Amino acid sequence: MFESLLRDWDGEETVVRFDEPSGSWMFIGVHSTTIGPGMGGTRMKTYAEPADGMRDVLRLSSAMTSKMAMASVPLGGGKAVLAVPEIPQGRDRRELLLRYGDLVESLHGTYVTACDMNTGPPDMDVIAERCSSVLGRTEANGGSGTSAPNTAMGVFHGIGAAVAHAFGSADLEGRTVAVQGVGAVGAPLARMLSKVGARLVLADVDDVRAKELAEELEAEVAPADQIAEVPCDVFVPCATGGVLNPETIPNLRCRVIAGAANNQLSEPADAERLAARGVLYAPDYVVNAGGVIHLVSYEMLDEGDDEVAERLRGIGDTLSEVFARAQADGISTGAAADAIVAKRLAAARAA
Ligand code: NAI
């Protein structure tokens, strides 16, 4: 099974280790180092089969190459999966992470890790005891703190670029914006949108969270299972993946989609379905790059707030390029973004 997955993958390097003491599999995928070391988070998860963990690492590392290329940071794409029999805690977790840190260190900087599903800054602190290629440690240990507000700022610029393309002006005053999920990214984003005069409709599976924010911002609340169908100018997915799929797309009543959630499309063909419905879709990996920009800019490039702000504004510029290309070539925005990634990788290879 591993063999056939690897044969179908176009990345550079895969590391597979069985960790006997914990019964876990460690997978590291370095998809591309064309622009710089392959960076991406470490996902800790239980899988039915080890091959499912490997499939995730291959797919996600390739997505990171695209994200990094479009974020204009000097990094390539990578990802790691710790496929554990159950999520470990305490001493078992620490020892697993130390052994994993040794594995990452043995790659001599080809792969740079960070947090992902079920791993957080305290875990990065442990990995960093053994390994220097780690971003996202706790602030006490030299980390840069939560990236969510900068992710929100990047999405805000992305919404501006998308609205400018769709309506001829980036002005959000009086535009109706429906936000799905008002957590660490969605809430600060809603505040930014409210400040520039957008009319907000908010939804969250946590009713209280949505209601409290709606009161603060004088916004409306929609039921969580109906937010994607609310008539609006902009739909902003900031909750989970897979919200744009063959079942939901026919019921959308928005002109623009731009949000932070990862993997918003259930499959690449959904980009074509959205284009066919006249919905302008901002590819998720372009618009939600504020998180990686935050990490890379503060922790790897030693940049400050001004440089980060400039890079976040760049998300809007990159999206404008994607929309222009899609329009000029008569292709979906997803296909246009992929074409620009290929162009940037080819330019880096030729340099
Ligand atoms: P979070 O967990 O803080 O917030 C998510 C919110 O969505 C929660 O309030 C949750 O109750 C709500 N939610 C979950 N399922 C929902 C549903 N079906 N309908 C409505 N609400 C629902 O997560 P965070 O950090 O705000 O991230 C949001 C999305 O953005 C995630 O998909 C994440 O992967 C992505 N993202 C986050 C980045 C960051 O810097 N935090 C960076 C890039 C992407």
Short mmCIF file of C-alpha atoms and ligand atoms in Angstrom, two decimals:
data_model
loop_
_atom_site.label_atom_id
_atom_site.label_comp_id
_atom_site.label_asym_id
_atom_site.label_seq_id
_atom_site.Cartn_x
_atom_site.Cartn_y
_atom_site.Cartn_z
CA MET A 1 0.00 0.00 0.00
CA PHE A 2 2.79 2.45 0.93
CA GLU A 3 4.45 1.66 -2.37
CA SER A 4 1.47 2.52 -4.55
CA LEU A 5 0.83 5.74 -2.62
CA LEU A 6 4.44 6.80 -3.12
CA ARG A 7 4.42 5.94 -6.80
CA ASP A 8 1.49 8.33 -7.35
CA TRP A 9 3.15 11.18 -5.45
CA ASP A 10 5.27 13.89 -7.06
CA GLY A 11 7.17 14.96 -3.92
CA GLU A 12 10.87 14.74 -3.06
CA GLU A 13 11.25 12.65 0.06
CA THR A 14 9.22 10.56 2.47
CA VAL A 15 10.37 9.28 5.83
CA VAL A 16 8.54 6.37 7.45
CA ARG A 17 9.40 5.19 10.93
CA PHE A 18 7.62 2.71 13.14
CA ASP A 19 8.01 3.82 16.76
CA GLU A 20 7.99 0.57 18.65
CA PRO A 21 7.64 1.92 22.23
CA SER A 22 4.38 3.74 21.40
CA GLY A 23 3.12 1.57 18.54
CA SER A 24 2.93 4.71 16.39
CA TRP A 25 3.92 5.41 12.80
CA MET A 26 5.82 8.59 12.03
CA PHE A 27 5.47 9.91 8.50
CA ILE A 28 7.26 12.98 7.15
CA GLY A 29 6.61 14.17 3.63
CA VAL A 30 8.94 16.71 2.07
CA HIS A 31 7.06 17.63 -1.04
CA SER A 32 9.23 20.43 -2.40
CA THR A 33 12.41 22.24 -1.38
CA THR A 34 12.56 24.21 -4.64
CA ILE A 35 11.92 27.53 -2.88
CA GLY A 36 13.22 26.56 0.58
CA PRO A 37 13.00 23.87 3.29
CA GLY A 38 9.70 21.98 3.29
CA MET A 39 7.55 23.40 6.06
CA GLY A 40 4.26 22.19 7.51
CA GLY A 41 2.74 21.14 10.81
CA THR A 42 2.81 17.84 12.67
CA ARG A 43 -0.61 16.20 12.81
CA MET A 44 -1.26 13.71 15.60
CA LYS A 45 -4.15 11.44 14.80
CA THR A 46 -5.54 7.93 15.08
CA TYR A 47 -6.08 6.25 11.72
CA ALA A 48 -7.81 3.00 10.82
CA GLU A 49 -4.74 1.97 8.80
CA PRO A 50 -1.18 3.35 8.78
CA ALA A 51 -1.54 3.92 5.02
CA ASP A 52 -4.29 6.47 5.77
CA GLY A 53 -1.73 8.47 7.74
CA MET A 54 0.72 8.28 4.88
CA ARG A 55 -1.97 9.35 2.41
CA ASP A 56 -2.63 12.42 4.58
CA VAL A 57 1.04 13.33 4.79
CA LEU A 58 1.55 13.11 1.04
CA ARG A 59 -1.57 15.10 0.18
CA LEU A 60 -1.05 17.75 2.87
CA SER A 61 2.65 18.27 2.14
CA SER A 62 1.85 18.97 -1.49
CA ALA A 63 -0.80 21.52 -0.41
CA MET A 64 1.86 23.21 1.75
CA THR A 65 4.10 23.71 -1.30
CA SER A 66 1.26 25.64 -2.94
CA LYS A 67 0.51 27.62 0.21
CA MET A 68 4.15 28.66 0.70
CA ALA A 69 4.68 29.56 -2.96
CA MET A 70 1.60 31.79 -2.92
CA ALA A 71 2.53 33.35 0.44
CA SER A 72 5.85 34.46 -1.09
CA VAL A 73 7.84 33.12 1.86
CA PRO A 74 11.19 31.39 1.24
CA LEU A 75 9.94 27.92 2.12
CA GLY A 76 8.72 24.80 0.41
CA GLY A 77 6.08 22.28 1.40
CA GLY A 78 6.24 19.54 3.99
CA LYS A 79 4.04 17.84 6.54
CA ALA A 80 4.27 15.21 9.23
CA VAL A 81 1.80 12.75 10.70
CA LEU A 82 2.15 10.90 13.95
CA ALA A 83 -0.32 8.05 13.47
CA VAL A 84 -0.89 7.03 17.08
CA PRO A 85 -2.98 4.14 18.48
CA GLU A 86 -4.50 6.71 20.86
CA ILE A 87 -3.63 10.35 21.61
CA PRO A 88 -0.87 10.05 24.24
CA GLN A 89 -0.65 12.26 27.32
CA GLY A 90 1.92 12.98 30.00
CA ARG A 91 5.22 11.14 29.95
CA ASP A 92 4.30 8.91 26.98
CA ARG A 93 3.52 11.96 24.87
CA ARG A 94 6.74 13.70 25.84
CA GLU A 95 8.86 10.66 25.02
CA LEU A 96 7.15 10.15 21.67
CA LEU A 97 7.76 13.81 20.81
CA LEU A 98 11.42 13.61 21.82
CA ARG A 99 11.95 10.58 19.55
CA TYR A 100 10.08 12.40 16.81
CA GLY A 101 12.33 15.46 17.38
CA ASP A 102 15.37 13.24 16.80
CA LEU A 103 13.84 12.06 13.54
CA VAL A 104 13.17 15.63 12.32
CA GLU A 105 16.70 16.67 13.34
CA SER A 106 18.16 13.77 11.34
CA LEU A 107 16.82 15.47 8.18
CA HIS A 108 19.26 18.37 8.73
CA GLY A 109 16.75 21.16 8.13
CA THR A 110 15.11 19.78 5.00
CA TYR A 111 11.82 19.68 6.94
CA VAL A 112 10.63 22.43 9.31
CA THR A 113 7.79 21.51 11.62
CA ALA A 114 5.04 23.42 13.47
CA CYS A 115 1.66 22.80 15.16
CA ASP A 116 -1.27 21.09 13.48
CA MET A 117 -4.27 19.01 14.54
CA ASN A 118 -3.74 17.74 18.14
CA THR A 119 -0.33 19.37 18.55
CA GLY A 120 0.23 22.78 20.14
CA PRO A 121 3.00 25.13 21.27
CA PRO A 122 3.92 23.06 24.40
CA ASP A 123 4.52 20.08 22.08
CA MET A 124 6.77 22.21 19.87
CA ASP A 125 8.76 23.14 23.00
CA VAL A 126 9.40 19.43 23.60
CA ILE A 127 10.35 18.74 19.97
CA ALA A 128 12.68 21.77 20.11
CA GLU A 129 14.65 20.09 22.91
CA ARG A 130 15.99 17.74 20.24
CA CYS A 131 15.63 19.63 17.04
CA SER A 132 16.24 23.13 15.66
CA SER A 133 13.74 23.11 12.79
CA VAL A 134 10.63 23.98 14.82
CA LEU A 135 8.24 26.93 14.61
CA GLY A 136 5.29 27.68 16.89
CA ARG A 137 6.83 27.13 20.32
CA THR A 138 5.32 28.83 23.38
CA GLU A 139 6.15 32.50 23.76
CA ALA A 140 8.14 31.64 26.92
CA ASN A 141 10.38 29.52 24.68
CA GLY A 142 10.83 31.99 21.84
CA GLY A 143 7.62 31.32 19.91
CA SER A 144 5.55 34.08 18.31
CA GLY A 145 2.19 33.44 20.00
CA THR A 146 -1.16 32.84 18.34
CA SER A 147 -1.28 33.32 14.60
CA ALA A 148 -5.09 33.61 14.47
CA PRO A 149 -5.34 37.44 14.47
CA ASN A 150 -2.89 37.63 11.56
CA THR A 151 -4.75 34.86 9.74
CA ALA A 152 -7.86 37.02 10.20
CA MET A 153 -6.03 40.09 8.87
CA GLY A 154 -4.89 38.15 5.80
CA VAL A 155 -8.46 36.99 5.14
CA PHE A 156 -9.65 40.56 5.57
CA HIS A 157 -7.27 41.70 2.80
CA GLY A 158 -8.38 38.72 0.72
CA ILE A 159 -12.04 39.67 1.08
CA GLY A 160 -11.16 43.20 -0.01
CA ALA A 161 -9.45 41.93 -3.16
CA ALA A 162 -12.32 39.55 -3.97
CA VAL A 163 -14.99 42.21 -3.44
CA ALA A 164 -13.02 44.65 -5.60
CA HIS A 165 -12.90 42.08 -8.39
CA ALA A 166 -16.56 41.08 -8.10
CA PHE A 167 -18.14 44.50 -7.56
CA GLY A 168 -15.56 46.97 -8.88
CA SER A 169 -14.82 48.46 -5.43
CA ALA A 170 -13.18 47.07 -2.30
CA ASP A 171 -15.52 49.13 -0.12
CA LEU A 172 -17.31 46.84 2.34
CA GLU A 173 -19.67 49.50 3.70
CA GLY A 174 -23.19 48.06 3.53
CA ARG A 175 -22.06 44.73 2.04
CA THR A 176 -23.61 41.67 3.68
CA VAL A 177 -21.01 39.23 4.93
CA ALA A 178 -21.94 35.81 6.38
CA VAL A 179 -19.30 34.33 8.70
CA GLN A 180 -19.38 30.60 9.46
CA GLY A 181 -17.51 29.96 12.72
CA VAL A 182 -16.57 32.77 15.09
CA GLY A 183 -13.60 31.17 16.85
CA ALA A 184 -9.98 32.30 17.04
CA VAL A 185 -9.98 33.55 13.43
CA GLY A 186 -13.67 34.24 12.72
CA ALA A 187 -14.23 36.52 15.73
CA PRO A 188 -11.40 39.02 15.13
CA LEU A 189 -12.23 38.95 11.41
CA ALA A 190 -15.88 39.80 12.16
CA ARG A 191 -14.69 42.75 14.27
CA MET A 192 -12.53 44.03 11.39
CA LEU A 193 -15.44 43.68 8.96
CA SER A 194 -17.82 45.43 11.33
CA LYS A 195 -15.40 48.33 11.72
CA VAL A 196 -15.51 49.05 7.99
CA GLY A 197 -19.29 48.98 7.90
CA ALA A 198 -20.12 45.47 6.69
CA ARG A 199 -23.54 44.05 7.66
CA LEU A 200 -22.74 40.81 9.41
CA VAL A 201 -24.59 37.52 9.74
CA LEU A 202 -22.79 35.20 12.17
CA ALA A 203 -23.14 31.49 12.88
CA ASP A 204 -21.40 29.01 15.12
CA VAL A 205 -22.29 25.56 16.43
CA ASP A 206 -21.59 27.21 19.79
CA ASP A 207 -24.79 29.34 19.91
CA VAL A 208 -23.67 31.39 22.87
CA ARG A 209 -20.44 32.38 21.15
CA ALA A 210 -22.30 33.55 18.05
CA LYS A 211 -24.94 35.43 20.06
CA GLU A 212 -22.42 37.24 22.27
CA LEU A 213 -20.38 38.43 19.32
CA ALA A 214 -23.54 39.42 17.42
CA GLU A 215 -24.61 41.56 20.37
CA GLU A 216 -21.21 43.22 20.53
CA LEU A 217 -21.21 43.99 16.79
CA GLU A 218 -24.95 44.55 16.30
CA ALA A 219 -24.97 41.66 13.87
CA GLU A 220 -27.55 39.02 13.00
CA VAL A 221 -27.26 35.36 13.93
CA ALA A 222 -28.15 32.49 11.60
CA PRO A 223 -28.49 28.82 12.54
CA ALA A 224 -25.16 27.03 12.01
CA ASP A 225 -26.68 24.57 9.53
CA GLN A 226 -28.12 27.38 7.38
CA ILE A 227 -25.33 29.96 7.20
CA ALA A 228 -24.09 28.74 3.80
CA GLU A 229 -27.53 29.47 2.33
CA VAL A 230 -27.93 33.01 3.69
CA PRO A 231 -28.32 35.60 0.91
CA CYS A 232 -25.15 37.69 1.12
CA ASP A 233 -22.38 39.34 -0.87
CA VAL A 234 -19.58 37.38 0.80
CA PHE A 235 -19.63 33.98 2.48
CA VAL A 236 -16.70 33.48 4.86
CA PRO A 237 -16.02 29.87 5.95
CA CYS A 238 -14.01 29.96 9.19
CA ALA A 239 -14.99 26.64 10.74
CA THR A 240 -14.33 23.26 9.14
CA GLY A 241 -13.25 21.86 5.78
CA GLY A 242 -15.43 20.40 3.02
CA VAL A 243 -18.16 23.07 3.28
CA LEU A 244 -18.17 23.58 -0.51
CA ASN A 245 -19.36 20.37 -2.13
CA PRO A 246 -21.84 19.14 -4.76
CA GLU A 247 -24.67 19.26 -2.17
CA THR A 248 -24.01 22.76 -0.79
CA ILE A 249 -22.88 24.61 -3.94
CA PRO A 250 -26.33 24.66 -5.65
CA ASN A 251 -27.82 26.29 -2.52
CA LEU A 252 -25.25 29.07 -2.06
CA ARG A 253 -26.65 32.61 -2.35
CA CYS A 254 -23.43 34.59 -2.27
CA ARG A 255 -21.33 36.29 -4.97
CA VAL A 256 -17.94 35.81 -3.27
CA ILE A 257 -16.40 33.15 -1.00
CA ALA A 258 -13.27 34.02 0.97
CA GLY A 259 -12.53 32.47 4.34
CA ALA A 260 -9.89 30.93 6.60
CA ALA A 261 -11.02 27.30 6.75
CA ASN A 262 -8.59 24.77 5.29
CA ASN A 263 -9.71 22.41 2.50
CA GLN A 264 -13.01 24.20 1.83
CA LEU A 265 -13.60 22.27 -1.40
CA SER A 266 -14.60 18.61 -1.08
CA GLU A 267 -12.75 17.98 -4.36
CA PRO A 268 -10.93 20.15 -6.96
CA ALA A 269 -13.93 19.97 -9.34
CA ASP A 270 -15.91 22.07 -6.83
CA ALA A 271 -13.89 25.09 -8.05
CA GLU A 272 -15.43 24.53 -11.51
CA ARG A 273 -18.90 24.12 -9.98
CA LEU A 274 -18.51 27.46 -8.17
CA ALA A 275 -17.28 29.19 -11.33
CA ALA A 276 -20.24 27.78 -13.27
CA ARG A 277 -22.59 29.30 -10.68
CA GLY A 278 -20.87 32.69 -11.00
CA VAL A 279 -19.44 32.55 -7.48
CA LEU A 280 -15.98 34.09 -7.13
CA TYR A 281 -13.99 31.69 -4.95
CA ALA A 282 -10.79 32.83 -3.22
CA PRO A 283 -8.70 29.62 -3.01
CA ASP A 284 -8.34 28.75 0.68
CA TYR A 285 -4.62 28.14 0.63
CA VAL A 286 -4.04 31.63 -0.75
CA VAL A 287 -6.42 33.55 1.48
CA ASN A 288 -5.58 31.78 4.77
CA ALA A 289 -1.79 32.10 4.49
CA GLY A 290 -1.63 34.67 7.32
CA GLY A 291 -0.93 31.88 9.81
CA VAL A 292 2.21 30.65 8.07
CA ILE A 293 3.27 34.21 7.29
CA HIS A 294 3.06 34.98 11.03
CA LEU A 295 5.22 31.99 11.97
CA VAL A 296 7.80 32.30 9.23
CA SER A 297 8.11 36.06 9.32
CA TYR A 298 8.53 36.46 13.10
CA GLU A 299 10.35 33.23 13.92
CA MET A 300 12.49 32.40 10.88
CA LEU A 301 13.07 35.70 9.14
CA ASP A 302 13.29 37.82 12.32
CA GLU A 303 10.92 40.36 10.84
CA GLY A 304 8.76 42.78 12.80
CA ASP A 305 5.14 43.96 12.74
CA ASP A 306 5.62 46.26 9.73
CA GLU A 307 7.03 43.49 7.52
CA VAL A 308 4.29 41.10 8.66
CA ALA A 309 1.61 43.70 7.87
CA GLU A 310 3.14 44.19 4.42
CA ARG A 311 3.18 40.45 3.74
CA LEU A 312 -0.45 40.15 4.86
CA ARG A 313 -1.43 42.91 2.43
CA GLY A 314 0.36 40.83 -0.22
CA ILE A 315 -2.35 38.17 0.16
CA GLY A 316 -4.79 40.62 -1.40
CA ASP A 317 -2.37 41.34 -4.27
CA THR A 318 -1.81 37.63 -4.94
CA LEU A 319 -5.55 37.01 -5.00
CA SER A 320 -6.04 39.85 -7.48
CA GLU A 321 -3.47 38.09 -9.69
CA VAL A 322 -5.40 34.81 -9.34
CA PHE A 323 -8.71 36.44 -10.28
CA ALA A 324 -7.18 38.24 -13.27
CA ARG A 325 -5.61 35.04 -14.53
CA ALA A 326 -8.85 33.07 -14.11
CA GLN A 327 -10.74 35.73 -16.06
CA ALA A 328 -8.14 36.04 -18.82
CA ASP A 329 -7.81 32.27 -19.34
CA GLY A 330 -11.49 31.40 -18.76
CA ILE A 331 -10.58 28.97 -15.97
CA SER A 332 -11.66 28.54 -12.36
CA THR A 333 -9.85 30.48 -9.64
CA GLY A 334 -8.62 27.14 -8.25
CA ALA A 335 -7.02 26.25 -11.59
CA ALA A 336 -5.59 29.78 -11.89
CA ALA A 337 -3.98 29.57 -8.44
CA ASP A 338 -2.46 26.19 -9.29
CA ALA A 339 -1.07 27.66 -12.54
CA ILE A 340 0.55 30.56 -10.66
CA VAL A 341 2.09 28.10 -8.16
CA ALA A 342 3.58 26.14 -11.08
CA LYS A 343 4.93 29.36 -12.58
CA ARG A 344 6.54 30.44 -9.29
CA LEU A 345 8.13 27.01 -8.79
CA ALA A 346 9.47 27.02 -12.36
CA ALA A 347 10.94 30.52 -11.81
CA ALA A 348 12.62 29.36 -8.57
CA ARG A 349 14.03 26.30 -10.35
CA ALA A 350 15.43 28.46 -13.14
CA ALA A 351 16.97 31.03 -10.75
P1 NAI B 1 -11.41 27.64 16.17
O1 NAI B 1 -11.57 26.24 16.62
O2 NAI B 1 -10.88 28.65 17.13
O3 NAI B 1 -12.81 28.21 15.62
C1 NAI B 1 -13.68 27.47 14.83
C2 NAI B 1 -15.09 27.88 15.21
O4 NAI B 1 -15.99 27.25 14.31
C3 NAI B 1 -15.49 27.45 16.61
O5 NAI B 1 -16.10 28.54 17.28
C4 NAI B 1 -16.47 26.31 16.37
O6 NAI B 1 -17.45 26.22 17.39
C5 NAI B 1 -17.08 26.70 15.06
N1 NAI B 1 -17.62 25.61 14.25
C6 NAI B 1 -17.19 24.34 14.12
N2 NAI B 1 -17.96 23.67 13.25
C7 NAI B 1 -18.89 24.53 12.80
C8 NAI B 1 -19.95 24.44 11.88
N3 NAI B 1 -20.22 23.31 11.23
N4 NAI B 1 -20.72 25.53 11.67
C9 NAI B 1 -20.47 26.71 12.32
N5 NAI B 1 -19.47 26.84 13.22
C10 NAI B 1 -18.70 25.78 13.45
O7 NAI B 1 -10.49 27.57 14.86
P2 NAI B 1 -9.74 28.77 14.14
O8 NAI B 1 -8.34 28.84 14.61
O9 NAI B 1 -10.60 29.99 14.20
O10 NAI B 1 -9.67 28.24 12.64
C11 NAI B 1 -10.82 28.28 11.80
C12 NAI B 1 -10.47 27.61 10.48
O11 NAI B 1 -9.39 28.29 9.87
C13 NAI B 1 -10.03 26.15 10.60
O12 NAI B 1 -10.48 25.45 9.49
C14 NAI B 1 -8.51 26.26 10.58
O13 NAI B 1 -7.92 25.06 10.07
C15 NAI B 1 -8.31 27.39 9.60
N6 NAI B 1 -7.04 28.09 9.75
C16 NAI B 1 -6.68 28.64 10.95
C17 NAI B 1 -5.47 29.29 11.07
C18 NAI B 1 -5.08 29.95 12.35
O14 NAI B 1 -4.10 30.70 12.34
N7 NAI B 1 -5.78 29.72 13.46
C19 NAI B 1 -4.54 29.39 9.94
C20 NAI B 1 -5.05 28.85 8.69
C21 NAI B 1 -6.25 28.21 8.64
#
